[in-house]
mmCIF file of C-alpha atoms and ligand atoms in Angstrom:
data_model
loop_
_atom_site.group_PDB
_atom_site.id
_atom_site.type_symbol
_atom_site.label_atom_id
_atom_site.label_comp_id
_atom_site.label_asym_id
_atom_site.label_seq_id
_atom_site.Cartn_x
_atom_site.Cartn_y
_atom_site.Cartn_z
ATOM 1 C CA MET A 24 77.974 88.751 108.626
ATOM 2 C CA THR A 25 81.507 86.880 108.511
ATOM 3 C CA HIS A 26 85.156 87.792 107.903
ATOM 4 C CA ASP A 27 86.735 86.184 104.971
ATOM 5 C CA SER A 28 89.908 85.466 104.759
ATOM 6 C CA LEU A 29 90.729 88.790 103.395
ATOM 7 C CA GLY A 30 89.093 89.895 106.778
ATOM 8 C CA GLU A 31 86.010 91.590 104.531
ATOM 9 C CA ILE A 32 82.719 92.238 106.709
ATOM 10 C CA GLN A 33 80.387 90.978 104.055
ATOM 11 C CA THR A 34 76.798 89.766 104.153
ATOM 12 C CA GLY A 35 76.814 86.176 102.519
ATOM 13 C CA LYS A 36 78.435 87.107 99.207
ATOM 14 C CA ILE A 37 82.106 85.906 98.286
ATOM 15 C CA PRO A 38 83.710 88.946 97.195
ATOM 16 C CA LEU A 39 85.704 88.831 94.330
ATOM 17 C CA LYS A 40 88.087 91.697 93.310
ATOM 18 C CA GLY A 41 91.267 91.606 95.048
ATOM 19 C CA ARG A 42 92.089 88.109 94.338
ATOM 20 C CA THR A 43 95.145 86.265 92.801
ATOM 21 C CA LEU A 44 94.287 83.899 89.979
ATOM 22 C CA PRO A 45 94.914 80.871 92.236
ATOM 23 C CA GLU A 46 92.545 81.967 95.126
ATOM 24 C CA LEU A 47 89.541 82.738 92.211
ATOM 25 C CA SER A 48 90.429 79.390 90.806
ATOM 26 C CA GLU A 49 89.466 77.656 94.563
ATOM 27 C CA ILE A 50 86.301 79.974 95.220
ATOM 28 C CA VAL A 51 85.333 78.971 91.123
ATOM 29 C CA VAL A 52 85.436 75.178 91.622
ATOM 30 C CA SER A 53 84.367 75.590 95.599
ATOM 31 C CA LEU A 54 81.144 76.890 93.591
ATOM 32 C CA GLY A 55 81.277 73.876 90.784
ATOM 33 C CA GLU A 56 82.217 75.582 88.274
ATOM 34 C CA LYS A 57 85.697 74.372 85.898
ATOM 35 C CA PRO A 58 88.635 76.811 87.232
ATOM 36 C CA PHE A 59 88.838 78.429 83.628
ATOM 37 C CA ARG A 60 86.016 80.532 84.555
ATOM 38 C CA ALA A 61 88.353 81.898 86.890
ATOM 39 C CA LYS A 62 90.501 83.003 84.242
ATOM 40 C CA GLN A 63 87.859 84.762 82.555
ATOM 41 C CA ILE A 64 86.211 86.486 85.913
ATOM 42 C CA TYR A 65 89.668 87.817 85.807
ATOM 43 C CA HIS A 66 90.096 89.153 82.457
ATOM 44 C CA GLY A 67 86.591 90.633 82.558
ATOM 45 C CA LEU A 68 87.828 92.632 85.870
ATOM 46 C CA TYR A 69 90.756 93.685 85.692
ATOM 47 C CA VAL A 70 91.104 93.946 81.643
ATOM 48 C CA ASN A 71 87.688 94.388 80.133
ATOM 49 C CA ARG A 72 87.009 96.550 83.882
ATOM 50 C CA TYR A 73 83.504 95.511 84.070
ATOM 51 C CA GLU A 74 81.192 96.176 86.868
ATOM 52 C CA SER A 75 78.395 94.367 87.452
ATOM 53 C CA TRP A 76 78.221 90.014 86.309
ATOM 54 C CA ASP A 77 75.435 91.470 82.988
ATOM 55 C CA GLN A 78 78.842 92.706 81.394
ATOM 56 C CA PHE A 79 80.015 88.958 81.558
ATOM 57 C CA THR A 80 77.933 88.538 78.279
ATOM 58 C CA THR A 81 79.926 85.493 77.012
ATOM 59 C CA PHE A 82 78.689 83.516 80.306
ATOM 60 C CA SER A 83 75.185 82.172 79.969
ATOM 61 C CA LYS A 84 72.021 83.778 81.699
ATOM 62 C CA ALA A 85 72.056 81.306 84.645
ATOM 63 C CA LEU A 86 75.639 81.264 85.162
ATOM 64 C CA ARG A 87 75.194 85.276 85.326
ATOM 65 C CA GLU A 88 72.652 85.042 87.838
ATOM 66 C CA LYS A 89 74.410 82.508 90.066
ATOM 67 C CA LEU A 90 77.417 84.443 89.895
ATOM 68 C CA GLU A 91 75.349 87.243 91.151
ATOM 69 C CA GLU A 92 73.611 85.873 94.150
ATOM 70 C CA GLN A 93 76.547 84.318 95.559
ATOM 71 C CA CYS A 94 80.019 86.463 94.253
ATOM 72 C CA SER A 95 80.242 90.158 94.905
ATOM 73 C CA LEU A 96 82.050 92.711 92.843
ATOM 74 C CA THR A 97 82.545 96.387 95.118
ATOM 75 C CA ARG A 98 84.023 99.076 93.465
ATOM 76 C CA LEU A 99 84.456 102.444 95.294
ATOM 77 C CA HIS A 100 82.559 104.917 94.949
ATOM 78 C CA THR A 101 83.850 108.655 94.324
ATOM 79 C CA ILE A 102 82.633 111.643 96.903
ATOM 80 C CA LYS A 103 84.023 114.262 96.029
ATOM 81 C CA HIS A 104 86.568 115.228 92.631
ATOM 82 C CA LEU A 105 88.369 118.355 91.774
ATOM 83 C CA LYS A 106 90.467 119.590 89.113
ATOM 84 C CA SER A 107 92.962 122.063 88.966
ATOM 85 C CA VAL A 108 94.178 124.324 86.830
ATOM 86 C CA ASP A 109 97.507 122.551 86.080
ATOM 87 C CA GLY A 110 95.592 118.988 84.814
ATOM 88 C CA THR A 111 95.616 117.518 88.366
ATOM 89 C CA GLN A 112 92.784 115.851 89.658
ATOM 90 C CA LYS A 113 92.054 114.542 92.993
ATOM 91 C CA PHE A 114 89.631 111.818 94.696
ATOM 92 C CA THR A 115 88.112 111.515 97.417
ATOM 93 C CA PHE A 116 86.854 107.368 97.598
ATOM 94 C CA ALA A 117 84.814 105.507 100.178
ATOM 95 C CA SER A 118 84.066 101.821 99.957
ATOM 96 C CA GLU A 119 81.144 101.656 101.787
ATOM 97 C CA PRO A 120 79.803 105.818 101.912
ATOM 98 C CA GLU A 121 78.172 105.095 104.778
ATOM 99 C CA ASN A 122 80.779 104.476 106.720
ATOM 100 C CA GLY A 123 82.709 107.395 106.334
ATOM 101 C CA LYS A 124 85.999 106.281 105.907
ATOM 102 C CA GLU A 125 87.514 108.550 102.900
ATOM 103 C CA PHE A 126 90.670 108.240 101.327
ATOM 104 C CA GLU A 127 92.641 109.746 98.211
ATOM 105 C CA ALA A 128 94.174 109.231 94.905
ATOM 106 C CA VAL A 129 95.525 111.967 92.426
ATOM 107 C CA TRP A 130 95.986 111.782 89.200
ATOM 108 C CA ILE A 131 99.116 113.473 87.860
ATOM 109 C CA PRO A 132 100.039 113.871 84.404
ATOM 110 C CA SER A 133 103.326 115.977 83.029
ATOM 111 C CA GLY A 134 103.330 118.811 81.774
ATOM 112 C CA ASP A 135 104.168 117.411 78.404
ATOM 113 C CA GLY A 136 101.553 114.429 78.149
ATOM 114 C CA GLY A 137 103.561 111.681 78.449
ATOM 115 C CA ARG A 138 104.085 110.527 82.244
ATOM 116 C CA LYS A 139 100.762 110.326 83.823
ATOM 117 C CA THR A 140 101.129 108.663 87.105
ATOM 118 C CA ILE A 141 98.510 107.725 89.633
ATOM 119 C CA CYS A 142 99.185 108.417 93.736
ATOM 120 C CA ILE A 143 97.061 105.979 95.494
ATOM 121 C CA SER A 144 96.600 105.784 99.598
ATOM 122 C CA SER A 145 96.823 102.795 100.989
ATOM 123 C CA GLN A 146 95.250 102.842 104.839
ATOM 124 C CA VAL A 147 92.858 105.248 105.571
ATOM 125 C CA GLY A 148 94.321 107.728 107.912
ATOM 126 C CA CYS A 149 97.871 106.801 109.315
ATOM 127 C CA THR A 150 99.177 105.824 112.503
ATOM 128 C CA LEU A 151 102.292 107.804 111.608
ATOM 129 C CA ASN A 152 103.356 111.615 112.478
ATOM 130 C CA CYS A 153 105.205 113.366 109.767
ATOM 131 C CA LYS A 154 104.882 116.663 110.932
ATOM 132 C CA PHE A 155 105.006 117.947 107.606
ATOM 133 C CA CYS A 156 101.339 115.655 106.164
ATOM 134 C CA ALA A 157 98.154 116.493 106.588
ATOM 135 C CA THR A 158 97.184 113.202 106.860
ATOM 136 C CA ALA A 159 99.110 112.409 110.150
ATOM 137 C CA LYS A 160 96.247 114.897 111.353
ATOM 138 C CA LEU A 161 93.776 112.188 110.727
ATOM 139 C CA GLU A 162 92.534 109.264 112.593
ATOM 140 C CA PHE A 163 93.454 106.514 111.590
ATOM 141 C CA GLN A 164 90.543 104.595 110.590
ATOM 142 C CA GLY A 165 92.564 101.625 109.005
ATOM 143 C CA ASN A 166 94.022 99.760 106.180
ATOM 144 C CA LEU A 167 92.684 99.193 102.747
ATOM 145 C CA LYS A 168 91.964 96.207 100.983
ATOM 146 C CA ALA A 169 93.956 95.054 97.920
ATOM 147 C CA HIS A 170 90.384 95.820 95.642
ATOM 148 C CA GLU A 171 90.385 99.029 97.600
ATOM 149 C CA ILE A 172 94.032 99.570 96.375
ATOM 150 C CA VAL A 173 93.208 98.409 93.079
ATOM 151 C CA ASP A 174 90.235 100.157 92.328
ATOM 152 C CA GLN A 175 91.597 103.547 92.882
ATOM 153 C CA VAL A 176 93.288 103.487 89.383
ATOM 154 C CA LEU A 177 90.493 101.687 87.554
ATOM 155 C CA GLN A 178 87.972 104.299 88.886
ATOM 156 C CA VAL A 179 90.480 107.235 88.464
ATOM 157 C CA GLU A 180 91.302 105.697 84.923
ATOM 158 C CA LYS A 181 87.351 105.062 83.991
ATOM 159 C CA THR A 182 86.858 109.205 85.025
ATOM 160 C CA VAL A 183 89.916 110.198 82.869
ATOM 161 C CA GLY A 184 89.074 108.803 80.040
ATOM 162 C CA ASP A 185 92.829 107.504 79.822
ATOM 163 C CA ARG A 186 95.443 105.085 81.617
ATOM 164 C CA ALA A 187 98.224 105.628 83.904
ATOM 165 C CA THR A 188 101.778 105.272 82.816
ATOM 166 C CA ASN A 189 103.169 105.142 86.362
ATOM 167 C CA ILE A 190 101.837 104.435 89.499
ATOM 168 C CA VAL A 191 103.050 105.646 93.441
ATOM 169 C CA PHE A 192 102.332 104.611 96.948
ATOM 170 C CA MET A 193 102.749 107.533 98.437
ATOM 171 C CA GLY A 194 99.285 108.338 99.000
ATOM 172 C CA MET A 195 97.669 108.366 102.325
ATOM 173 C CA GLY A 196 99.101 105.836 105.043
ATOM 174 C CA GLU A 197 102.699 104.101 105.309
ATOM 175 C CA PRO A 198 102.707 101.294 102.896
ATOM 176 C CA PHE A 199 104.320 99.514 104.976
ATOM 177 C CA HIS A 200 101.744 98.957 107.656
ATOM 178 C CA ASN A 201 99.513 97.378 105.451
ATOM 179 C CA TYR A 202 102.723 94.892 103.783
ATOM 180 C CA PHE A 203 100.047 92.089 102.582
ATOM 181 C CA ASN A 204 97.081 94.229 100.265
ATOM 182 C CA VAL A 205 99.745 96.554 99.529
ATOM 183 C CA ILE A 206 102.183 93.666 97.546
ATOM 184 C CA ARG A 207 98.746 91.841 96.305
ATOM 185 C CA ALA A 208 97.329 94.913 94.676
ATOM 186 C CA ALA A 209 100.453 96.101 93.113
ATOM 187 C CA SER A 210 100.877 92.167 91.706
ATOM 188 C CA ILE A 211 97.129 92.646 90.284
ATOM 189 C CA LEU A 212 98.356 96.019 88.944
ATOM 190 C CA HIS A 213 102.073 94.318 87.693
ATOM 191 C CA ASP A 214 100.089 91.262 86.315
ATOM 192 C CA PRO A 215 100.098 91.052 82.347
ATOM 193 C CA ASP A 216 97.133 88.884 83.110
ATOM 194 C CA ALA A 217 95.159 91.992 84.648
ATOM 195 C CA LEU A 218 96.525 95.625 84.605
ATOM 196 C CA ASN A 219 99.567 94.925 83.085
ATOM 197 C CA LEU A 220 101.678 97.955 84.492
ATOM 198 C CA GLY A 221 105.590 97.344 83.968
ATOM 199 C CA ALA A 222 107.374 96.410 88.077
ATOM 200 C CA ARG A 223 109.001 100.020 87.219
ATOM 201 C CA ARG A 224 106.379 102.151 86.868
ATOM 202 C CA ILE A 225 104.552 101.112 90.348
ATOM 203 C CA THR A 226 106.724 102.816 93.227
ATOM 204 C CA ILE A 227 106.214 101.885 96.421
ATOM 205 C CA SER A 228 107.586 104.414 99.355
ATOM 206 C CA THR A 229 107.934 103.959 102.843
ATOM 207 C CA SER A 230 108.957 106.793 105.744
ATOM 208 C CA GLY A 231 111.196 104.115 106.960
ATOM 209 C CA VAL A 232 109.583 100.719 108.482
ATOM 210 C CA VAL A 233 112.871 98.400 108.626
ATOM 211 C CA ASN A 234 111.392 95.045 109.155
ATOM 212 C CA GLY A 235 108.859 96.228 106.102
ATOM 213 C CA ILE A 236 112.028 97.229 103.709
ATOM 214 C CA ARG A 237 113.529 93.495 104.888
ATOM 215 C CA ARG A 238 110.789 91.855 104.232
ATOM 216 C CA PHE A 239 110.804 93.444 100.619
ATOM 217 C CA ILE A 240 114.288 92.620 100.046
ATOM 218 C CA GLU A 241 113.572 89.086 101.045
ATOM 219 C CA ASN A 242 110.589 88.839 99.197
ATOM 220 C CA LYS A 243 112.731 90.478 95.808
ATOM 221 C CA GLU A 244 109.829 92.609 95.148
ATOM 222 C CA PRO A 245 109.899 93.945 91.686
ATOM 223 C CA TYR A 246 108.918 97.148 92.271
ATOM 224 C CA ASN A 247 110.754 100.976 92.170
ATOM 225 C CA PHE A 248 111.243 101.518 95.661
ATOM 226 C CA ALA A 249 111.287 104.701 97.704
ATOM 227 C CA ILE A 250 112.094 105.846 100.948
ATOM 228 C CA SER A 251 111.234 109.311 102.862
ATOM 229 C CA LEU A 252 114.435 110.454 104.632
ATOM 230 C CA ASN A 253 113.815 114.382 104.679
ATOM 231 C CA HIS A 254 116.581 114.246 107.349
ATOM 232 C CA PRO A 255 120.187 113.579 106.996
ATOM 233 C CA ASP A 256 120.804 113.330 111.061
ATOM 234 C CA ARG A 257 118.485 111.160 114.065
ATOM 235 C CA ASP A 258 118.648 113.935 116.301
ATOM 236 C CA GLY A 259 117.010 116.683 113.210
ATOM 237 C CA ARG A 260 114.797 113.137 111.533
ATOM 238 C CA ARG A 261 113.360 112.774 114.998
ATOM 239 C CA GLU A 262 112.543 116.177 115.239
ATOM 240 C CA ILE A 263 109.492 115.880 111.937
ATOM 241 C CA MET A 264 109.543 111.689 111.846
ATOM 242 C CA ASP A 265 108.435 109.735 114.487
ATOM 243 C CA ILE A 266 109.184 106.447 112.542
ATOM 244 C CA GLU A 267 112.728 107.543 113.502
ATOM 245 C CA GLU A 268 111.970 106.230 117.236
ATOM 246 C CA LYS A 269 111.006 103.358 116.275
ATOM 247 C CA PHE A 270 113.863 102.486 113.331
ATOM 248 C CA THR A 271 116.790 104.358 113.754
ATOM 249 C CA LEU A 272 117.981 106.177 110.818
ATOM 250 C CA PRO A 273 121.555 103.830 110.646
ATOM 251 C CA GLU A 274 119.685 100.980 110.842
ATOM 252 C CA LEU A 275 117.126 102.714 107.881
ATOM 253 C CA LEU A 276 120.431 103.501 105.677
ATOM 254 C CA GLN A 277 121.848 99.754 106.473
ATOM 255 C CA ALA A 278 118.257 98.418 105.096
ATOM 256 C CA ALA A 279 118.567 100.530 102.536
ATOM 257 C CA LYS A 280 121.987 99.899 101.480
ATOM 258 C CA ASP A 281 120.881 95.730 102.027
ATOM 259 C CA PHE A 282 118.709 96.698 99.208
ATOM 260 C CA THR A 283 120.762 97.931 96.780
ATOM 261 C CA ARG A 284 123.338 95.248 97.062
ATOM 262 C CA GLU A 285 121.123 92.626 96.998
ATOM 263 C CA LEU A 286 118.218 93.291 94.464
ATOM 264 C CA LYS A 287 120.791 95.009 92.412
ATOM 265 C CA ARG A 288 118.680 98.456 92.012
ATOM 266 C CA ARG A 289 118.837 102.025 93.117
ATOM 267 C CA ILE A 290 116.942 103.281 95.836
ATOM 268 C CA THR A 291 114.935 106.446 95.732
ATOM 269 C CA PHE A 292 115.303 109.107 98.900
ATOM 270 C CA GLU A 293 112.344 111.813 98.926
ATOM 271 C CA TYR A 294 113.817 114.499 100.644
ATOM 272 C CA VAL A 295 110.663 117.418 101.713
ATOM 273 C CA MET A 296 112.661 121.030 101.727
ATOM 274 C CA ILE A 297 111.608 123.032 105.217
ATOM 275 C CA PRO A 298 113.074 126.000 104.830
ATOM 276 C CA GLY A 299 114.834 126.301 108.278
ATOM 277 C CA VAL A 300 114.801 122.595 109.340
ATOM 278 C CA ASN A 301 116.665 120.659 106.831
ATOM 279 C CA MET A 302 118.334 122.934 104.302
ATOM 280 C CA GLY A 303 121.100 124.358 104.409
ATOM 281 C CA LYS A 304 124.865 123.520 103.680
ATOM 282 C CA GLN A 305 125.348 121.475 107.033
ATOM 283 C CA ASN A 306 122.593 119.393 106.281
ATOM 284 C CA ALA A 307 123.221 119.385 102.677
ATOM 285 C CA ASP A 308 127.062 118.186 103.548
ATOM 286 C CA LYS A 309 126.041 114.858 105.066
ATOM 287 C CA LEU A 310 122.718 114.197 102.514
ATOM 288 C CA VAL A 311 125.671 114.009 100.223
ATOM 289 C CA LYS A 312 127.528 112.150 102.582
ATOM 290 C CA ILE A 313 124.746 109.310 102.384
ATOM 291 C CA ALA A 314 124.057 109.668 98.865
ATOM 292 C CA ARG A 315 127.699 109.246 98.330
ATOM 293 C CA SER A 316 127.192 105.612 100.354
ATOM 294 C CA LEU A 317 124.812 103.407 97.934
ATOM 295 C CA ASP A 318 123.396 103.876 94.752
ATOM 296 C CA CYS A 319 120.656 106.221 95.080
ATOM 297 C CA LYS A 320 118.920 108.757 93.454
ATOM 298 C CA ILE A 321 117.766 112.071 95.352
ATOM 299 C CA ASN A 322 113.673 113.524 94.176
ATOM 300 C CA VAL A 323 113.679 117.230 96.383
ATOM 301 C CA ILE A 324 110.072 118.521 97.102
ATOM 302 C CA PRO A 325 109.167 121.780 98.186
ATOM 303 C CA LEU A 326 107.244 121.878 101.262
ATOM 304 C CA ASN A 327 103.669 122.010 100.736
ATOM 305 C CA THR A 328 101.675 122.419 103.777
ATOM 306 C CA GLU A 329 102.560 125.029 106.655
ATOM 307 C CA PHE A 330 102.149 123.552 109.729
ATOM 308 C CA PHE A 331 104.323 125.132 113.038
ATOM 309 C CA GLY A 332 105.044 128.394 110.936
ATOM 310 C CA TRP A 333 107.035 126.608 108.555
ATOM 311 C CA ARG A 334 107.011 127.629 104.637
ATOM 312 C CA ARG A 335 107.632 126.580 101.039
ATOM 313 C CA PRO A 336 111.322 127.569 100.140
ATOM 314 C CA THR A 337 111.774 129.833 97.221
ATOM 315 C CA PRO A 338 112.955 129.026 94.125
ATOM 316 C CA ASP A 339 116.255 130.197 95.268
ATOM 317 C CA GLU A 340 116.393 128.391 98.064
ATOM 318 C CA VAL A 341 115.469 125.075 96.155
ATOM 319 C CA ARG A 342 117.916 125.904 93.674
ATOM 320 C CA GLU A 343 121.114 126.594 96.027
ATOM 321 C CA PHE A 344 120.164 124.021 97.777
ATOM 322 C CA ILE A 345 119.955 121.606 95.140
ATOM 323 C CA SER A 346 123.782 123.000 93.873
ATOM 324 C CA LEU A 347 124.477 122.237 97.154
ATOM 325 C CA LEU A 348 123.910 118.478 97.184
ATOM 326 C CA GLU A 349 125.661 118.177 93.534
ATOM 327 C CA PRO A 350 129.169 117.162 94.511
ATOM 328 C CA ALA A 351 127.015 113.469 95.132
ATOM 329 C CA GLY A 352 127.372 113.435 91.394
ATOM 330 C CA ILE A 353 123.667 111.473 91.665
ATOM 331 C CA PRO A 354 120.402 112.550 89.747
ATOM 332 C CA ILE A 355 118.541 114.845 91.915
ATOM 333 C CA LEU A 356 114.951 115.758 90.921
ATOM 334 C CA ASN A 357 112.842 118.522 91.817
ATOM 335 C CA ARG A 358 109.743 117.540 92.033
ATOM 336 C CA ARG A 359 106.678 119.952 91.015
ATOM 337 C CA SER A 360 104.190 119.834 93.456
ATOM 338 C CA PRO A 361 100.872 119.937 90.978
ATOM 339 C CA GLY A 362 97.346 120.017 91.999
ATOM 340 C CA LYS A 363 98.371 122.457 95.200
ATOM 341 C CA ASP A 364 95.173 125.048 94.623
ATOM 342 C CA ILE A 365 92.975 121.392 94.498
ATOM 343 C CA PHE A 366 95.380 120.056 98.137
ATOM 344 C CA GLY A 367 96.181 117.280 95.643
ATOM 345 C CA ALA A 368 100.719 118.129 96.520
ATOM 346 C CA CYS A 369 102.994 115.888 97.981
ATOM 347 C CA GLY A 370 101.428 116.118 102.242
ATOM 348 C CA MET A 371 98.443 117.665 101.408
ATOM 349 C CA LEU A 372 95.936 114.598 101.164
ATOM 350 C CA ALA A 373 93.412 115.001 103.678
ATOM 351 C CA SER A 374 93.404 118.772 103.985
ATOM 352 C CA LYS A 375 90.695 120.492 103.304
ATOM 353 C CA SER A 376 88.795 117.118 102.851
HETATM 354 S S1 SF4 B 12 104.415 110.937 105.350
HETATM 355 FE FE1 SF4 B 12 102.847 109.330 104.951
HETATM 356 S S2 SF4 B 12 103.979 107.679 106.790
HETATM 357 FE FE2 SF4 B 12 103.870 109.523 107.500
HETATM 358 S S3 SF4 B 12 102.518 110.392 108.292
HETATM 359 FE FE3 SF4 B 12 101.806 111.106 106.163
HETATM 360 S S4 SF4 B 12 101.206 109.370 105.126
HETATM 361 FE FE4 SF4 B 12 102.066 108.881 107.443
#
């Protein structure tokens, strides 16, 4: 067994998925083939979505046999597939079913059928401990490789027989704790020669990993960017998100401001509403103050889990909280929580898994 540059354990075969085109060219040339074969393989994997060498019918039989012998085209296995009454579908995947490392993705069609979102995972479990999140209760089992991230999209789309309009990195894991693989996967999703999704249709969301945000700004990543904020002051945030111990709210907000100023793009704040914890007039006023200080919008999400005796806010409480945020003069979206019956809603991934 050896480890290759992507950190994959392999049995002698070179894994080709999750590679950029220049990397594929290098591999193809090292196998004694012409560089143009790389583009054909890349196109076959991400445009034609082939899963075995037999499907590369434009290649000679001899070449197919050579590639079969020397290179692998790994794909995810679907361990479980649940459908909600509201059209949401949750998938539990594994790269190798026998190793027990399972992770989830969710297909979320909008009610009118216009927007079709896939929420994907970047890690198996999570090292952070956001108190409202079911993933936090799992044992952390590692980062996903780029191809395991991209393949969630390919496998979901294959099963539902449709294409996503939007991808959000809001499933299991903290994306900026797996920066390299997340950005590599996003670039394959975005590449016009691969899945060809617009950069603004791909959203990467962090719980507040400030050094990751700095890297994102420095690299001028073109993707949408969201911060899971959930409380407007330090002490309150520390109670529900342990990331606050490492990166404080003032540092986080400074990085958010730098993002909007340097990349000239709006940021999205995600705010899980927990009655008695982060709602009410005082918190709303602080949140309005934050919102006025930079170019942002806020997505509010009613709590979906029931840890610590917390409960979901009533529709009236949600309406009232939103009305308290109106003075901010910014877009505020009440994110519906589809897929609750299949534990596929926000914060629920891995619960009842
Ligand atoms: S909300 Fe995200 S960052 Fe926080 S514990 Fe859950 S998966 Fe990890």
